[in-house]
Coordinates of C-alpha atoms and ligand atoms in Angstrom, one line a residue:
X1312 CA 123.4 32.1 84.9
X1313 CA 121.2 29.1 84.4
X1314 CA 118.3 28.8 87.4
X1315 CA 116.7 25.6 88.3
X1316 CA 113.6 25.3 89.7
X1317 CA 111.5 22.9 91.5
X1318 CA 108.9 20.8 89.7
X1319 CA 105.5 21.0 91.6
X1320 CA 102.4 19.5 90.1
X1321 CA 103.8 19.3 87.1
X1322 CA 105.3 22.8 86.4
X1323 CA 108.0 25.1 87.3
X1324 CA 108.2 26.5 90.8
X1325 CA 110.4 29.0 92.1
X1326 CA 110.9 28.7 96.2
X1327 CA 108.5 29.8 98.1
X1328 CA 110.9 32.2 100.7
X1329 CA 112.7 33.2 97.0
X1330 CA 116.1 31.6 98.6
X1331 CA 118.9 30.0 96.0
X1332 CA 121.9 28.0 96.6
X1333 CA 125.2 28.2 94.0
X1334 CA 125.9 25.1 91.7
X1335 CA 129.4 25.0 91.1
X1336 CA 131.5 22.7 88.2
X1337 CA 133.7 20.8 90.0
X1338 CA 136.4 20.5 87.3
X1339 CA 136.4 24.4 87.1
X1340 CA 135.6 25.2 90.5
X1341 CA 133.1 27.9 89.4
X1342 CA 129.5 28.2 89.7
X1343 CA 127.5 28.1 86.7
X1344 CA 123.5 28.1 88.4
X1345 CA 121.8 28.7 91.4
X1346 CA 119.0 26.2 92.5
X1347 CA 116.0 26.7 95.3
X1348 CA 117.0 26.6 98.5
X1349 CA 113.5 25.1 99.3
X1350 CA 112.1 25.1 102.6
X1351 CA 108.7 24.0 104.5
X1352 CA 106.4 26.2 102.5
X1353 CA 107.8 24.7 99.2
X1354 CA 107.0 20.5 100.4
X1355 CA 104.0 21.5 101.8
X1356 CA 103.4 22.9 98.4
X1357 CA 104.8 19.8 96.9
X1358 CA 102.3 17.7 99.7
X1359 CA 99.1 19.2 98.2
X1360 CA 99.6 18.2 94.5
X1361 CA 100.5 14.7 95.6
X1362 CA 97.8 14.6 97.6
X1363 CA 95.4 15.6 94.6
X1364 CA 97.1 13.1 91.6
X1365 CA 97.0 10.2 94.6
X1366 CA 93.6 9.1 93.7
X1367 CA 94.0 9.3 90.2
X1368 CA 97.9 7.6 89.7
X1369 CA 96.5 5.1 92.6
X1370 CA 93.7 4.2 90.5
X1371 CA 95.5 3.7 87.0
X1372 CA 96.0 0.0 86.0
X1373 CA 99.5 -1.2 86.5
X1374 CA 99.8 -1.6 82.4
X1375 CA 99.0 2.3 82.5
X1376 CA 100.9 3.0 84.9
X1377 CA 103.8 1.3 83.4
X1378 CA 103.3 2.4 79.8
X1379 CA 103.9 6.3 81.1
X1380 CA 106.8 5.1 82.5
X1381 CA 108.2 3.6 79.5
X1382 CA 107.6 6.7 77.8
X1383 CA 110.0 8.6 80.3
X1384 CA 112.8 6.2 79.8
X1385 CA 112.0 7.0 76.0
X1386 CA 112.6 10.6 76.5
X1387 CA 115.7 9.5 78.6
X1388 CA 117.1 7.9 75.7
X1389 CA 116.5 10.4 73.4
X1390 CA 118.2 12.9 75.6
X1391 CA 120.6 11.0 76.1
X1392 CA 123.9 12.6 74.8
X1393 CA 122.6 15.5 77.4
X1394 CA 122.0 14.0 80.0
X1395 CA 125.4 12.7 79.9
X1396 CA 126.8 15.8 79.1
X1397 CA 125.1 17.7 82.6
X1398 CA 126.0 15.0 84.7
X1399 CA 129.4 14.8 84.0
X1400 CA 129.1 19.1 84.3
X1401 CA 127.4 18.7 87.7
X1402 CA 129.7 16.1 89.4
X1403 CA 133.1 16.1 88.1
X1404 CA 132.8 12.4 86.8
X1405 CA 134.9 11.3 83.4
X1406 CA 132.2 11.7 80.5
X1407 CA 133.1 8.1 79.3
X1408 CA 131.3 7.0 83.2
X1409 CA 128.5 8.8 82.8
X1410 CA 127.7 7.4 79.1
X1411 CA 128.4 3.9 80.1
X1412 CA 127.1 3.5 83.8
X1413 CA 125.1 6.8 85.2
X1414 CA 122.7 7.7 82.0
X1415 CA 122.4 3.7 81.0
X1416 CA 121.5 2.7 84.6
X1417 CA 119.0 5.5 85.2
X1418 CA 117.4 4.4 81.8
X1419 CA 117.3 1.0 83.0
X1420 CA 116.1 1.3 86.6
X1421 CA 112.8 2.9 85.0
X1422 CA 112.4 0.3 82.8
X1423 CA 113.4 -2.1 85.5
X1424 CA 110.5 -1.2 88.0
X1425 CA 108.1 -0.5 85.1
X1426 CA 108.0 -3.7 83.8
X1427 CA 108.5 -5.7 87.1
X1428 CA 105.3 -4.0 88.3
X1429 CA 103.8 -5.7 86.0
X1430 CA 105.0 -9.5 87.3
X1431 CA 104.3 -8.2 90.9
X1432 CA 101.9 -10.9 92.6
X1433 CA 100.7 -11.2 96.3
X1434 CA 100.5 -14.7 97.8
X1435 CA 97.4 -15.9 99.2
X1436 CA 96.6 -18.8 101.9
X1437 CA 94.1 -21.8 102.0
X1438 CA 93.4 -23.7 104.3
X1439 CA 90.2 -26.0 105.3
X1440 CA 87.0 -23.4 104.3
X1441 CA 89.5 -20.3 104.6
X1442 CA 91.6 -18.3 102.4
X1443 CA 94.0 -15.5 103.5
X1444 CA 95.8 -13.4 100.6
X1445 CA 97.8 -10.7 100.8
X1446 CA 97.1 -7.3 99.1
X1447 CA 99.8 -5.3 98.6
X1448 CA 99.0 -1.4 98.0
X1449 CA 100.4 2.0 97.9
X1450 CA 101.4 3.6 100.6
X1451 CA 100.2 6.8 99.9
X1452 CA 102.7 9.9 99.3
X1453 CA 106.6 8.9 99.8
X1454 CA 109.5 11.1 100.2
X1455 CA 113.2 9.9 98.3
X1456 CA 116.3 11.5 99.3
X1457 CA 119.5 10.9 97.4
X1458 CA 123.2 12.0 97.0
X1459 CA 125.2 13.6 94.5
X1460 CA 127.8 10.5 94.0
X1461 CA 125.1 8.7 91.4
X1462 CA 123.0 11.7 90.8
X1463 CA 120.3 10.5 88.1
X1464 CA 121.5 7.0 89.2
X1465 CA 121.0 6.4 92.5
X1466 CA 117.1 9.3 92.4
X1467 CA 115.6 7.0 89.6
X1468 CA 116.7 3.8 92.0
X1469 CA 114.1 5.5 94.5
X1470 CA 111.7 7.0 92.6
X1471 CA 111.1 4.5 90.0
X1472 CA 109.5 1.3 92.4
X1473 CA 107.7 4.3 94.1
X1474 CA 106.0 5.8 91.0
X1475 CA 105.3 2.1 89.7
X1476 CA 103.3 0.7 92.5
X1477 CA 101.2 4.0 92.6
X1478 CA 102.6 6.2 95.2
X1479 CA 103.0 10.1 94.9
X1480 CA 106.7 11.3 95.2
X1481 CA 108.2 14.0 96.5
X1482 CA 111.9 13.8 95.7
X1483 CA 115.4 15.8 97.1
X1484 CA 118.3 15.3 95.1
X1485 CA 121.5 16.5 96.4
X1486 CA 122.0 20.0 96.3
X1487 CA 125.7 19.7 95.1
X1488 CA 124.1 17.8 91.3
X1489 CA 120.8 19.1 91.1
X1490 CA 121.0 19.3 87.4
X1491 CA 120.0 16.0 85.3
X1492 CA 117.5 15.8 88.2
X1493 CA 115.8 18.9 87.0
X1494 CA 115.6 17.7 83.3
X1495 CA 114.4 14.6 84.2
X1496 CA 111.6 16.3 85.5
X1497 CA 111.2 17.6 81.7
X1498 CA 111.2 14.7 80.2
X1499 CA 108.7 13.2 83.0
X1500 CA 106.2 16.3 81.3
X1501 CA 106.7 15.4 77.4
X1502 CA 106.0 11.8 78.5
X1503 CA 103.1 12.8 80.2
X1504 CA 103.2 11.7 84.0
X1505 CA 100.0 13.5 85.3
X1506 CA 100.8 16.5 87.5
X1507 CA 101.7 16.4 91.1
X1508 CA 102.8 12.2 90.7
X1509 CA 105.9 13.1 90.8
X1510 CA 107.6 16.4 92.5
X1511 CA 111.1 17.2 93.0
X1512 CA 112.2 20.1 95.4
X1513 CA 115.6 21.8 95.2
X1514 CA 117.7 22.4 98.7
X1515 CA 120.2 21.6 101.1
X1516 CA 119.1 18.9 103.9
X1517 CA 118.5 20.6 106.9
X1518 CA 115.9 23.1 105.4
X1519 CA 114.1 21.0 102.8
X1520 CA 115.4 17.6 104.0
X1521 CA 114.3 18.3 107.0
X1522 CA 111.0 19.2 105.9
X1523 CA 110.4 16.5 104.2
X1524 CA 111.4 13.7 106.6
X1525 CA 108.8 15.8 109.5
X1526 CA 106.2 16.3 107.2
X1527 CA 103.2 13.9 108.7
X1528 CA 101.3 12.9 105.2
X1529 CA 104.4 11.7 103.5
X1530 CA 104.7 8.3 105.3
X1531 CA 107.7 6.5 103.9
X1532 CA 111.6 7.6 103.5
X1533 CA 113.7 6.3 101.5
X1534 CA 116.9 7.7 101.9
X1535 CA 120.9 7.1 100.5
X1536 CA 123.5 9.3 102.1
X1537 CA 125.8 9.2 104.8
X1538 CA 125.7 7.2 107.9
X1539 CA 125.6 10.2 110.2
X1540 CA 122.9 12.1 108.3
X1541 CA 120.5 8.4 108.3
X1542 CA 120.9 8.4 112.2
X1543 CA 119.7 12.0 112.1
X1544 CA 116.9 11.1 109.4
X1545 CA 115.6 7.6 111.7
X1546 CA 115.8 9.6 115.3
X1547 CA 113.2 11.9 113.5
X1548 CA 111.2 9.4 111.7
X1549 CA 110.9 6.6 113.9
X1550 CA 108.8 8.5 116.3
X1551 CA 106.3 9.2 113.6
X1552 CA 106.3 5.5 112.7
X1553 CA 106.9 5.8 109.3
X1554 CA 108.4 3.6 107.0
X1555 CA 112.5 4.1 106.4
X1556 CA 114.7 2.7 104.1
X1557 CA 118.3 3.6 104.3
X1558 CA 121.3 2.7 102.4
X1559 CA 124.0 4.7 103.9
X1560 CA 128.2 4.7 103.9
X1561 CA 130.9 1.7 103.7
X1562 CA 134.4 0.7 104.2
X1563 CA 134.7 -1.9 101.8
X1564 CA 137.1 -4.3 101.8
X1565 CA 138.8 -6.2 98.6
X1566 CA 140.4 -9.5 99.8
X1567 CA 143.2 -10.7 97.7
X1568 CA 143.8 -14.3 98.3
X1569 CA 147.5 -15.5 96.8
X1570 CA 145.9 -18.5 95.0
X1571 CA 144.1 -15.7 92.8
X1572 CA 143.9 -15.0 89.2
X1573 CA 146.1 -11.9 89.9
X1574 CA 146.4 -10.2 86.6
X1575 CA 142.2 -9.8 86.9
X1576 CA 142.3 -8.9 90.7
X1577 CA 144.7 -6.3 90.4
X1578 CA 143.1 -5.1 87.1
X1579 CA 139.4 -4.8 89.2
X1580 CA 141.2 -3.6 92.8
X1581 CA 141.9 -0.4 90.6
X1582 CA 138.7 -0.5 88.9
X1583 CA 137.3 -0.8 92.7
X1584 CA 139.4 1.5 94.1
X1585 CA 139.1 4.9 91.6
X1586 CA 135.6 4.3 89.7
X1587 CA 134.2 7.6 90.0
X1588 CA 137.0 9.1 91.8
X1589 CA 136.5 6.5 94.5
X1590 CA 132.9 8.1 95.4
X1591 CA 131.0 5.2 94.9
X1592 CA 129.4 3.4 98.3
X1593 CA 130.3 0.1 96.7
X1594 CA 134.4 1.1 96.2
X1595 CA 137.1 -1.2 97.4
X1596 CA 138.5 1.5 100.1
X1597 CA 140.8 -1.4 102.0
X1598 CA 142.8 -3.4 100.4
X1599 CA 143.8 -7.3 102.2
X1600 CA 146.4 -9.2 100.5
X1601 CA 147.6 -12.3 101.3
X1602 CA 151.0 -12.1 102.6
X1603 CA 152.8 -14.3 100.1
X1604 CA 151.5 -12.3 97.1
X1605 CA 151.5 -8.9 99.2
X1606 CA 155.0 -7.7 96.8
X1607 CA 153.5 -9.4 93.8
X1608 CA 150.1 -7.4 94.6
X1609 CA 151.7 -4.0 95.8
X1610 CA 154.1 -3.8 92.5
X1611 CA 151.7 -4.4 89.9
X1612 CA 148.7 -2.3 91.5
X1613 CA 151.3 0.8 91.5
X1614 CA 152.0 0.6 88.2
X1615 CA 148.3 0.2 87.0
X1616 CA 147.9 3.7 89.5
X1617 CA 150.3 5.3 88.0
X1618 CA 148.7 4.7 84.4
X1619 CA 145.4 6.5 85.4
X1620 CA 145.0 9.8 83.8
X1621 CA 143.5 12.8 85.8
X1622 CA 141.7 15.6 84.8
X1623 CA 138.8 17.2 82.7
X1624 CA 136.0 15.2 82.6
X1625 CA 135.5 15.8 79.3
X1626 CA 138.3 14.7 77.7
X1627 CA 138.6 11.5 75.9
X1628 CA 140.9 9.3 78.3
X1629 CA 140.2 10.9 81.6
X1630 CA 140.2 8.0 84.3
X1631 CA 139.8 10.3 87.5
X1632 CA 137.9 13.2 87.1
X1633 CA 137.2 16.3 90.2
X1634 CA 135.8 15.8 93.2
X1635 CA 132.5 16.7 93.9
X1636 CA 133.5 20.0 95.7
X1637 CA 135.6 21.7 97.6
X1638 CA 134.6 20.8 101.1
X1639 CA 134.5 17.6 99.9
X1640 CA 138.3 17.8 98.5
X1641 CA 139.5 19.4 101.4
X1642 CA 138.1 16.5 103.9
X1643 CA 140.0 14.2 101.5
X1644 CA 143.2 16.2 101.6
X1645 CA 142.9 15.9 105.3
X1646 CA 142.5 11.9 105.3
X1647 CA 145.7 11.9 103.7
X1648 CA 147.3 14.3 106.1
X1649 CA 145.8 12.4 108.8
X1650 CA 146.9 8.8 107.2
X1651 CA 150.8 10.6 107.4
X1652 CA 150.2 11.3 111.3
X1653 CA 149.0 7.4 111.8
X1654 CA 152.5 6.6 110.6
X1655 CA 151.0 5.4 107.0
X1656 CA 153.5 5.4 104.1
X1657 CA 152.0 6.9 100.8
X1658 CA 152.9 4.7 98.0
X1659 CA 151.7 7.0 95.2
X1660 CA 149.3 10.4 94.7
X1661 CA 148.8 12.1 97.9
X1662 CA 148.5 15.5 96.5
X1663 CA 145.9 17.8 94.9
X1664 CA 146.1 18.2 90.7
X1665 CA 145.7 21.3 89.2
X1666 CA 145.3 20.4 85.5
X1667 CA 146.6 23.2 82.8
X1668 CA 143.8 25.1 81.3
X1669 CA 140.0 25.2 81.8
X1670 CA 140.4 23.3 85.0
X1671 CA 143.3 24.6 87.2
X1672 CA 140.9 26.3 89.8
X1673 CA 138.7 22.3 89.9
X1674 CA 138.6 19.8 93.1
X1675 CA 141.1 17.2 92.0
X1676 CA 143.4 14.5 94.2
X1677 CA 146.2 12.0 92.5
X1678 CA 144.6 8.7 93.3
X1679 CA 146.5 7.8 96.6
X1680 CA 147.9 4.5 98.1
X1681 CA 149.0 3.8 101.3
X1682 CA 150.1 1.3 103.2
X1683 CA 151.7 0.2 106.7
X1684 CA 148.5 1.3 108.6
X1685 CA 146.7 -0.7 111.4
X1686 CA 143.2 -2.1 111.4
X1687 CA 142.2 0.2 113.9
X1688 CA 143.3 3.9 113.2
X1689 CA 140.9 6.2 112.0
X1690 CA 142.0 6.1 107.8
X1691 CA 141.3 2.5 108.1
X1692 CA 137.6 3.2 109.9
X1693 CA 136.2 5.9 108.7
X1694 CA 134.8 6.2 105.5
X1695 CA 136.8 9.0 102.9
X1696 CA 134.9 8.7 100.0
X1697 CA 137.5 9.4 97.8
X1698 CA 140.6 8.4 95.5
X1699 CA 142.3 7.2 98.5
X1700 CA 142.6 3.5 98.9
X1701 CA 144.9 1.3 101.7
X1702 CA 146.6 -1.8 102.0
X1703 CA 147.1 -4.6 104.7
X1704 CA 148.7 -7.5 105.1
X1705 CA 147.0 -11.0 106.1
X1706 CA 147.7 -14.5 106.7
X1707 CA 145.2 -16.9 107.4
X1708 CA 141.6 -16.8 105.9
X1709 CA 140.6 -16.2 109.6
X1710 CA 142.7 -13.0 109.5
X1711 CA 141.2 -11.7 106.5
X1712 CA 137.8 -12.0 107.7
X1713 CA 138.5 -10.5 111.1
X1714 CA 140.3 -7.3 109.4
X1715 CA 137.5 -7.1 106.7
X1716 CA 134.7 -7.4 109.3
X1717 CA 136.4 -5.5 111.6
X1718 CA 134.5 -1.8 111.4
X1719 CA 131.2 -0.6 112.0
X1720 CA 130.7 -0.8 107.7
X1721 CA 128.9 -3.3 105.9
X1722 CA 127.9 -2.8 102.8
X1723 CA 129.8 -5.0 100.3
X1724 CA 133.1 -6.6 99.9
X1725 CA 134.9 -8.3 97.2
X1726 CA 137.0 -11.5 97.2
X1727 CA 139.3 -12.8 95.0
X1728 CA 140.4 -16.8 94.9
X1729 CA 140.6 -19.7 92.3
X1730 CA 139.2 -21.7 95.4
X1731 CA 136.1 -22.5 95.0
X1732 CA 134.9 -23.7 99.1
X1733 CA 137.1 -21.0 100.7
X1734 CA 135.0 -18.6 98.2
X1735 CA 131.4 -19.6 99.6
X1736 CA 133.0 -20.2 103.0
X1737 CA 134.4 -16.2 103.1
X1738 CA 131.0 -15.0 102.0
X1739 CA 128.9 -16.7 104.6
X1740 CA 131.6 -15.4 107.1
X1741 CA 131.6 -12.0 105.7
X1742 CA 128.7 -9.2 107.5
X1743 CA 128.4 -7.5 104.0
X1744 CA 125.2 -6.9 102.3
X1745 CA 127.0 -7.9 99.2
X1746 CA 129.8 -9.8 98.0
X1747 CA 131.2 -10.2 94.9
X1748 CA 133.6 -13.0 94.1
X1749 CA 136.2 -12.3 91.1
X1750 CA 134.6 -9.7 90.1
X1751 CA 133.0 -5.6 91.3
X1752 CA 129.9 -3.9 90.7
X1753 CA 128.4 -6.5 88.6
X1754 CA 124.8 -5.7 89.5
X1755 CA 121.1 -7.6 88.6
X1756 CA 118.1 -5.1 89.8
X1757 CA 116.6 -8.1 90.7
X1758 CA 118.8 -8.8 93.7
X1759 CA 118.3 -7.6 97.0
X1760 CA 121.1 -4.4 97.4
X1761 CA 121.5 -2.8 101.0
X1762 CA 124.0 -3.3 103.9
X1763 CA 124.4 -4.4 107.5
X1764 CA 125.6 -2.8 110.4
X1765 CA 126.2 1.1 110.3
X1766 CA 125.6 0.7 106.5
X1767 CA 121.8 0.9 106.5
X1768 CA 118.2 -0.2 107.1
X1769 CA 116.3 -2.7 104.6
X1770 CA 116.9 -3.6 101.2
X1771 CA 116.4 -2.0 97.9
X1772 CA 116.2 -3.9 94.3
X1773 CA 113.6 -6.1 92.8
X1774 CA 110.0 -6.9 94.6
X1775 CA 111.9 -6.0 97.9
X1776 CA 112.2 -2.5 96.6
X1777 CA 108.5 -2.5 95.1
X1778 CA 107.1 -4.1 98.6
X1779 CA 108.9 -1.1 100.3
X1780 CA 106.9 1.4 98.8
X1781 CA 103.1 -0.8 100.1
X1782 CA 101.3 -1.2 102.9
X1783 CA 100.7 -4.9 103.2
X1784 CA 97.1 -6.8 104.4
X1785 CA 96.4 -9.4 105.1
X1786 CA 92.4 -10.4 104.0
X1787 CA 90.9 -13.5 105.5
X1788 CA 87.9 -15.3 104.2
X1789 CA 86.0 -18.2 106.1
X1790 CA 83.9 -19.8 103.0
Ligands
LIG2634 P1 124.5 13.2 102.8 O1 124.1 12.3 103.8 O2 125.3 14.4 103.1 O3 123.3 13.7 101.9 C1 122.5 12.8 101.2 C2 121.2 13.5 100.9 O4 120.5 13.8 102.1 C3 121.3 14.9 100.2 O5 120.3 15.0 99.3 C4 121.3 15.8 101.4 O6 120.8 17.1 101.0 C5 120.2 15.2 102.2 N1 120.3 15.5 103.7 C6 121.4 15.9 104.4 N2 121.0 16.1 105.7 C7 119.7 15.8 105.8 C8 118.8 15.8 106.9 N3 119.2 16.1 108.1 N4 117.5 15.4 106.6 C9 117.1 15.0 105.4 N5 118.0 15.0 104.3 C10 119.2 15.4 104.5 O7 125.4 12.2 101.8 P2 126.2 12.7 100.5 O8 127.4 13.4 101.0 O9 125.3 13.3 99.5 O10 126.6 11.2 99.9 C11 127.7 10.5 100.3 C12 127.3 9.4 101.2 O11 126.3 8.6 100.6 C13 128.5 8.5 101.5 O12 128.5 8.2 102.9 C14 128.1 7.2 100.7 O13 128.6 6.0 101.2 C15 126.6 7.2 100.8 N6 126.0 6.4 99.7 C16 125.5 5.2 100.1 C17 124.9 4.4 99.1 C18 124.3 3.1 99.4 O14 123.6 2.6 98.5 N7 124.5 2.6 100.5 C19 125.0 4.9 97.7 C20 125.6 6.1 97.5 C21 126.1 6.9 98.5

């Protein structure tokens, strides 16, 4: 069985306490490696390299720093087809996502940060014989935790505006897709990132999670998870005054005006709704529809459903492939049940898949739609995280905003309307981090990406993220 190990200044580490966690396929349901179950002994390990590459990775130039980065996106590229391969393995995705978005955008979002370090400028303020100007520098050692929905996607996000304005990382990803993580970590060797810049420990969150977010030298978190687990992660951070980022869960809303181009809106609802098996934070979970369409809507969305094809990831045509794992599938399945006891009428799905073959023991769920359920009940709050999506009913542009701002989410919404003021006048009324109009997870790294409410702390993207990861001064001059 394959075993994974952490990467510790800048070689293989097995965990300290000798502790391993399974790794199962979620389209098979069987485990195929084991990965450290790391614990304190293993960051403060991870700590101690950091600690001794700070002063040299702190001290490169930024084209230096930027030109080894480069050279990993290279080796990204030319590892491509595996990469692919083991994320699609690791998290049940359709093979066709992970070549398009996952491996592209983890390419790009090194490229992304290594280049922009390179336009990053701090401002500076005269006045009569004074000048104030900003510097802007690195933090020190940071620690990035991510989730297994965008595996390679979502760690490079983090670790790449860390590593390019000279910070030391120690990264976590999930302990459910630990796997393109670990060969990233390879190709961060054959490019030649200087040990202990960059280190990446194996485990589940309350052992090496945990760790990390207590240890006292690693003075920034940036963190993407669930809601639950960020409240967990701030009450012990805050005390220690360090620095937190958090994006954390949603209950997105896509608001289907009647006045609509409605072959595209439903076309992108679906897209919205199933991308990834519905286990991206950004997913259209609830559905509004204007009234006067809601038939129109209903009917054609169905049909497009019904078209998806489910099953192994690795077949060519595969819309919806597993789900992550089985605890995973099983809270699922029990949204559903529960969306039957709120009085909610299934439209289609509903019901687990066990595909012939290679993948009748794997985690998958018919994508499901339901309808006839009130704002308030718990499937229309709570975030599920999965192929389950619900529809409502609204009348008055009022109405749609109060049922799409009306949860403790707020991470990103999308609207759909020919009408160009009640567009801009829904997105100023909107309390989303995001909103897309007529269209869905159209993204520029540039912009700032985050959300409000129980959806997170701070902003990530562009010179937000890159002023994240520095402590700013402030240097005043009397001349
Ligand atoms: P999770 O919160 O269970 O875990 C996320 C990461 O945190 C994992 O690496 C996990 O091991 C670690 N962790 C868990 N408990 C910890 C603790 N107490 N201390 C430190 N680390 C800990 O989330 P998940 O199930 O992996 O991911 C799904 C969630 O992520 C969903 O809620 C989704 O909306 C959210 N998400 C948000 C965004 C965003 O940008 N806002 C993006 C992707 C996913």
């Amino acid at each position: 069985m394959k075993e994974l190990q952490n990467y510790i200044a800048g070689a293989w580490q097995s965990p300290v306490k000798n502790q391993w966690l399974d790794n199962s396929e979620p389209a098979t349901g069987k485990v195929y490696s084991r990965l450290p179950d790391s614990t304190a002994e293993d960051v403060q390990m991870a700590v101690d390299a950091a600690k001794k590459a700070f002063p040299i990775w702190s001290a490169m130039s930024v084209e230096e720093r930027s030109r080894i980065m480069l050279a990993i996106a290279q080796e990204m590229k030319l590892s491509f087809e595996s990469l692919a391969e083991a994320e699609s393995k690791d998290q049940g995705k359709p093979i066709h996502l992970s070549k398009v978005m996952d491996i592209p955008r983890a390419i790009q979002n090194i490229e992304f940060f290594a280049t922009e370090i390179l336009h990053m400028a701090s401002e500076s303020h005269g006045t009569k014989g004074v000048l104030n100007y900003t510097v802007h520098s690195p933090i020190g050692i940071v620690g990035c935790i991510s989730p297994w929905n965008l595996p390679l996607y979502l760690f490079t996000w983090k670790i790449a505006p860390a590593l390019a304005t000279g910070n030391c990382v120690i990264a976590k990803p999930s302990e459910l897709t630990p796997l393109t993580a670990t060969m990233f970590a390879e190709l961060c060797m054959k490019a030649g990132l200087p040990p202990g810049v960059l280190n990446i420990l194996h485990g589940n969150g309350k052992n090496v999670g945990t760790a990390i977010v207590e240890h006292p030298d690693i003075r920034a978190i940036s963190f993407t998870g669930g809601t639950v687990t960020g409240e967990q992660i701030a009450s012990k951070a805050a005390p220690m005054f360090k620095k937190l980022s958090l994006e954390l869960g949603g209950k997105n809303p896509s608001i289907i005006f009647a006045d609509c181009d409605m072959q595209e809106a439903v076309q992108q609802a679906v897209r919205s709704a199933f991308t990834n098996q519905g286990e991206i934070c950004l997913c259209g979970s609830r559905i509004l529809i204007e009234d006067s369409v809601y038939e129109v809507f209903c009917d054609a969305f169905i049909q497009k459903v019904k078209q998806l094809n489910i099953g192994d990831p690795f077949e060519n045509g595969t819309n919806v492939g597993a789900l992550v794992s089985k605890s995973h599938w099983e809270k699922v399945l029990s949204y559903i049940q529960l969306a039957k006891e709120e009085g909610g009428t299934i439209l289609c799905g509903g019901s687990p898949v066990h595909p012939q073959g290679r993948c009748q023991d794997g985690w998958f769920i018919e994508p499901t739609v339901i309808e006839g359920l009130g704002n308030d009940c718990r499937t229309n709050q709570e975030e599920i995280f999965g192929p389950v999506v619900t529809l409502q009913r609204f009348s008055s542009e009022e109405e749609a905003i109060a049922l799409a701002n009306g949860t403790k989410y707020g991470l990103a919404a999308n609207v759909w309307t020919q009408h160009l003021a009640k567009a801009h006048r829904i997105a100023h009324a909107l309390d989303f981090g995001i909103v897309w109009i007529n269209c869905w997870l159209i993204r520029d790294l540039r912009t700032p990406f985050g959300g409000m409410k129980d959806s997170g702390v701070g902003r990530e993207g562009g010179f937000e993220a890159l002023r994240f990861f520095t402590e700013t001064k402030n240097v005043c001059v009397k001349f």
